[in-house]
Coordinates of C-alpha atoms in Angstrom, one line a residue:
M1 CA 76.4 85.7 94.5
A2 CA 78.6 83.1 96.1
I3 CA 81.9 84.2 97.6
R4 CA 84.9 82.8 95.8
A5 CA 86.7 80.2 97.9
Y6 CA 90.4 80.3 98.6
W7 CA 90.6 76.5 98.8
K8 CA 88.3 73.5 98.4
G9 CA 88.8 70.1 99.9
H10 CA 87.7 67.7 102.7
I11 CA 88.0 67.6 106.5
R12 CA 88.7 64.1 107.6
L13 CA 88.3 62.9 111.2
S14 CA 89.0 59.2 111.5
L15 CA 86.4 57.6 109.1
V16 CA 84.3 60.8 108.9
S17 CA 84.9 63.0 105.8
F18 CA 83.1 66.0 104.4
Q19 CA 83.7 68.7 101.9
V20 CA 84.5 72.3 103.0
R21 CA 85.6 75.7 101.5
L22 CA 88.2 78.0 103.0
H23 CA 87.9 81.8 102.8
A24 CA 90.7 84.1 103.8
A25 CA 89.6 85.8 107.1
I26 CA 92.1 88.7 106.8
T27 CA 91.8 91.4 104.2
R28 CA 94.3 94.2 103.3
S29 CA 92.0 95.9 100.8
E30 CA 91.1 98.6 103.3
K31 CA 94.8 99.5 103.9
I32 CA 96.2 102.5 102.1
S33 CA 98.9 101.4 99.7
L34 CA 101.8 103.7 98.7
H35 CA 103.7 103.2 95.5
Q36 CA 107.1 104.4 94.2
Y37 CA 107.2 106.5 91.1
D38 CA 109.5 108.7 89.1
K39 CA 109.0 112.3 90.4
E40 CA 110.0 113.7 86.9
T41 CA 107.7 111.6 84.7
G42 CA 105.2 110.3 87.2
E43 CA 105.7 106.7 85.9
R44 CA 105.5 103.8 88.4
I45 CA 108.7 102.0 89.4
H46 CA 108.8 98.3 88.5
Y47 CA 111.2 95.7 89.8
Q48 CA 113.1 93.5 87.5
K49 CA 114.7 90.1 88.3
V50 CA 118.4 90.4 87.7
D51 CA 121.4 88.1 88.3
E52 CA 124.5 88.9 90.2
S53 CA 126.1 90.7 87.2
G54 CA 123.0 93.0 87.0
D55 CA 121.6 91.5 83.8
E56 CA 117.9 90.9 83.6
V57 CA 116.8 87.3 83.5
V58 CA 113.6 86.3 81.7
A59 CA 111.0 84.3 83.6
E60 CA 111.5 81.0 81.6
D61 CA 115.2 81.0 82.6
I62 CA 114.5 81.2 86.3
V63 CA 114.5 78.0 88.3
R64 CA 114.5 77.1 92.0
G65 CA 117.1 75.2 93.8
Y66 CA 118.9 74.4 97.0
E67 CA 122.4 76.0 97.5
Y68 CA 124.4 73.2 99.0
E69 CA 127.6 75.2 98.8
K70 CA 128.5 78.7 97.6
G71 CA 127.4 79.0 93.9
S72 CA 126.4 75.3 93.6
Y73 CA 122.7 74.4 93.5
V74 CA 120.5 71.3 93.3
P75 CA 117.6 72.3 91.0
I76 CA 114.1 71.6 92.3
E77 CA 111.4 71.5 89.6
D78 CA 107.6 71.5 90.1
E79 CA 107.5 67.9 89.0
D80 CA 109.8 67.0 91.9
L81 CA 107.5 68.7 94.4
E82 CA 104.5 66.9 92.9
K83 CA 106.2 63.6 93.7
L84 CA 106.0 64.3 97.4
K85 CA 103.6 61.8 98.9
L86 CA 101.5 64.2 101.0
E87 CA 98.2 62.6 102.0
S88 CA 96.9 66.0 103.3
K89 CA 97.2 67.5 99.8
H90 CA 93.4 68.0 99.4
T91 CA 92.3 67.1 102.9
I92 CA 92.5 68.7 106.3
E93 CA 93.5 65.6 108.3
L94 CA 92.5 66.1 112.0
V95 CA 94.8 64.1 114.1
Q96 CA 94.3 65.3 117.7
F97 CA 92.3 67.6 120.0
T98 CA 93.7 70.0 122.6
D99 CA 92.6 72.9 124.9
I100 CA 92.8 76.1 122.8
D101 CA 94.8 77.8 125.6
D102 CA 97.5 75.1 125.2
V103 CA 98.4 76.6 121.8
D104 CA 100.9 79.5 122.3
P105 CA 99.7 82.5 120.2
I106 CA 103.3 82.8 118.8
Y107 CA 102.5 79.7 116.7
F108 CA 99.4 81.3 115.0
E109 CA 100.0 82.4 111.4
K110 CA 97.0 82.9 109.0
S111 CA 93.3 82.6 109.6
Y112 CA 90.6 81.1 107.3
Y113 CA 86.9 80.9 107.6
V114 CA 85.7 77.3 107.1
V115 CA 82.2 76.6 105.7
P116 CA 80.5 73.4 104.5
E117 CA 80.4 72.7 100.8
G118 CA 76.8 71.9 100.1
E119 CA 73.9 70.4 102.1
I120 CA 75.4 66.9 102.2
A121 CA 78.4 68.2 104.1
E122 CA 76.5 70.4 106.5
E123 CA 75.3 67.7 108.9
A124 CA 78.9 66.4 109.6
F125 CA 80.2 70.0 109.7
L126 CA 77.6 71.0 112.3
T127 CA 78.3 67.9 114.3
V128 CA 82.1 68.6 114.5
R129 CA 81.4 72.3 115.3
E130 CA 79.0 71.5 118.2
A131 CA 81.3 68.8 119.5
L132 CA 84.2 71.3 119.6
K133 CA 82.0 73.8 121.3
S134 CA 80.7 71.6 124.0
S135 CA 84.1 70.0 124.8
K136 CA 85.8 73.5 124.5
K137 CA 88.6 71.9 122.4
A138 CA 90.4 72.8 119.2
A139 CA 91.3 70.2 116.5
I140 CA 94.9 70.0 115.3
G141 CA 95.6 68.7 111.9
Q142 CA 97.7 69.1 108.7
V143 CA 96.9 70.3 105.2
V144 CA 98.8 71.3 102.0
L145 CA 98.3 75.0 101.1
N146 CA 100.4 76.8 98.5
K147 CA 102.5 73.6 97.9
K148 CA 103.5 73.5 101.6
E149 CA 102.3 71.2 104.3
R150 CA 100.9 73.2 107.2
I151 CA 99.9 72.4 110.8
V152 CA 96.4 73.8 111.4
C153 CA 94.1 74.5 114.3
L154 CA 90.4 74.2 113.8
R155 CA 87.9 75.8 116.2
P156 CA 84.3 77.0 116.3
C157 CA 83.6 80.6 115.2
C158 CA 80.1 82.1 115.2
N159 CA 77.9 79.8 113.0
G160 CA 81.0 78.2 111.3
M161 CA 84.5 77.3 112.1
I162 CA 87.9 79.1 111.8
M163 CA 91.1 77.4 110.8
D164 CA 94.5 78.9 111.7
T165 CA 97.7 77.8 110.1
L166 CA 100.4 77.2 112.7
R167 CA 104.2 77.6 112.5
Y168 CA 106.3 74.6 113.0
D169 CA 108.5 74.3 116.0
Y170 CA 111.7 74.9 114.1
E171 CA 110.3 78.2 112.8
V172 CA 110.0 79.7 116.4
R173 CA 113.2 80.8 118.1
E174 CA 113.8 79.6 121.6
S175 CA 112.9 82.3 124.1
E176 CA 115.5 81.3 126.7
R177 CA 118.4 83.0 125.0
Y178 CA 116.6 86.3 125.0
F179 CA 115.3 86.1 128.6
E180 CA 118.3 84.4 130.3
D181 CA 119.5 87.7 131.9
I182 CA 116.0 88.4 133.4
P183 CA 115.6 86.9 136.9
K184 CA 113.0 84.1 137.2
K185 CA 112.0 85.2 140.7
A186 CA 112.1 88.7 141.9
K187 CA 111.4 90.4 145.3
I188 CA 108.7 92.8 144.4
N189 CA 107.5 95.4 146.9
K190 CA 104.1 94.2 148.2
E191 CA 102.4 97.6 147.9
Q192 CA 103.5 98.1 144.3
L193 CA 102.5 94.6 143.4
E194 CA 99.0 95.1 144.9
L195 CA 98.6 98.4 143.1
A196 CA 99.6 96.8 139.8
K197 CA 97.0 94.1 140.4
Q198 CA 94.4 96.7 141.2
L199 CA 95.2 98.6 138.0
I200 CA 94.9 95.4 136.0
E201 CA 91.5 94.7 137.6
Q202 CA 90.4 98.2 137.0
K203 CA 91.2 98.1 133.3
T204 CA 89.9 94.5 132.7
S205 CA 87.1 94.3 130.1
P206 CA 86.2 92.0 127.2
F207 CA 88.4 92.5 124.1
D208 CA 86.6 94.6 121.4
P209 CA 88.7 95.2 118.3
K210 CA 86.3 97.9 117.2
A211 CA 87.3 100.0 120.2
F212 CA 90.9 100.4 118.7
K213 CA 91.6 102.8 115.9
D214 CA 94.4 102.6 113.4
N215 CA 95.9 106.1 114.0
Y216 CA 98.6 105.6 111.4
Q217 CA 96.0 104.7 108.7
Q218 CA 93.9 107.7 109.7
G219 CA 96.9 110.1 109.8
L220 CA 98.0 108.9 106.4
L221 CA 94.5 109.5 105.0
D222 CA 94.6 113.0 106.5
I223 CA 97.9 113.7 104.8
I224 CA 96.6 112.4 101.4
E225 CA 93.4 114.4 101.6
A226 CA 95.2 117.6 102.6
K227 CA 97.7 117.2 99.7
L228 CA 94.9 116.5 97.2
K229 CA 93.2 119.8 98.4
D230 CA 96.5 121.6 98.4
K231 CA 96.1 122.4 102.0
K232 CA 98.6 122.5 104.9
V233 CA 99.2 119.0 106.2
T234 CA 97.7 118.4 109.7
T235 CA 97.1 115.1 111.3
S236 CA 94.7 114.1 114.1
G237 CA 97.3 111.9 115.8
K238 CA 99.0 113.0 119.0
K239 CA 102.6 112.1 119.8
P240 CA 102.7 110.2 123.1
Q241 CA 104.7 111.9 125.9
A242 CA 107.5 109.8 127.2
D243 CA 107.7 110.3 131.0
N244 CA 110.5 108.9 133.1
V245 CA 109.1 106.8 135.9
V246 CA 110.8 108.1 139.1
N247 CA 108.7 106.2 141.7
I248 CA 106.7 103.2 140.4
V249 CA 104.4 103.2 143.5
D250 CA 103.4 106.9 142.9
A251 CA 103.0 106.2 139.1
L252 CA 100.7 103.2 139.8
K253 CA 98.6 105.3 142.3
K254 CA 98.2 108.1 139.7
S255 CA 97.4 105.5 137.0
L256 CA 94.7 104.0 139.3
E257 CA 93.2 107.5 139.9
Q258 CA 93.1 108.2 136.2
S259 CA 91.5 104.8 135.5
Q260 CA 88.8 105.3 138.1
K261 CA 88.0 108.8 136.7
S262 CA 87.7 107.5 133.2
K263 CA 85.5 104.6 134.3
K264 CA 83.1 107.0 136.1
T265 CA 83.0 109.2 133.0
R266 CA 82.1 106.2 130.8
K267 CA 79.4 105.1 133.2
K268 CA 77.8 108.7 133.2
S269 CA 77.9 108.8 129.3
T270 CA 76.4 105.3 129.2
S271 CA 73.5 106.2 131.6
K272 CA 72.8 109.4 129.7
S273 CA 72.6 107.6 126.3
K274 CA 70.2 105.0 127.9
A275 CA 68.0 107.7 129.3
S276 CA 67.7 109.5 126.0

C-alpha cells in the first residue's frame, strides 16, 4: 500500500522539471500524550473560542485580520491570499547551491522525505540526487506549504533526498545582543585547554541517534504502567548530581580518566561479543 503524501508538486531546476512527493520525516505518534479531564466526571476538557467579553464565537463568525491599531483590523480573507502571485505554489523552485555547512542549524525548521512521483520523474530525480552527492552541495529554493512561502534546503538522503524548510532571516534573533558581555578573546590556561581538547578527542565518535534514550518518555511510561497496576510509582530515571567545579584542571583530568575507563570497558564488551 502506497504511503500517503503530505504534498505533491514539481521540483524545477532551470529548464528541468519533474514530479515529486513529500512525506513528513518527523513523527509524534510514538510520544505519550497527556490530556486534561474533569476529575469528578472523567470527561475530557475542550477549549472554546471566546471573544474578550467571554462569549463563545461560532466558527463562521471568526475571520483573520491585521491589527493596525488597538482594536482596529484589516480583514484578510482566503480569497485575498489566493491572489498572491507565488510562482512556487506547486513547485519547489531551486535557485542556488551551497555547501551544507554554510547553512547555520538555527535556520532549520521541518524535514520532509522527497521521492519521485512515477517512473518518468525518476531519471531526473536520480540525476539531481547524484549531482548533489558528487558535488557535496545542497540546493536552496522556495515553495508554498500551508499557504506560506518557505525557503527550503534540498540534500541527498539514503536512496532519496530530504527537504528541510528554513526560517527567514527576520525570524532569527541577532545573537550579538545576547553574547555582547562575553569576551571574544580569552586568555585560557594552556594546560586546561589541552586537557579540554584531549577530552573532546577521547569522546569523539559518529553521531548515532539510537544511542540516546528518551528518559522522560520512559519515566512517564513507568508511572503510567505503575498506576494502571495500582502499584507504587518508581521510575528508572536518575537525577543528575550537580557538582560545583572548584578546579577546572582537576575536573578535566578526572573526566579524562573516566572517559578512558569507559572506553576500555566498551572495547572489552565488543571483543567478547565478537568472540561469542
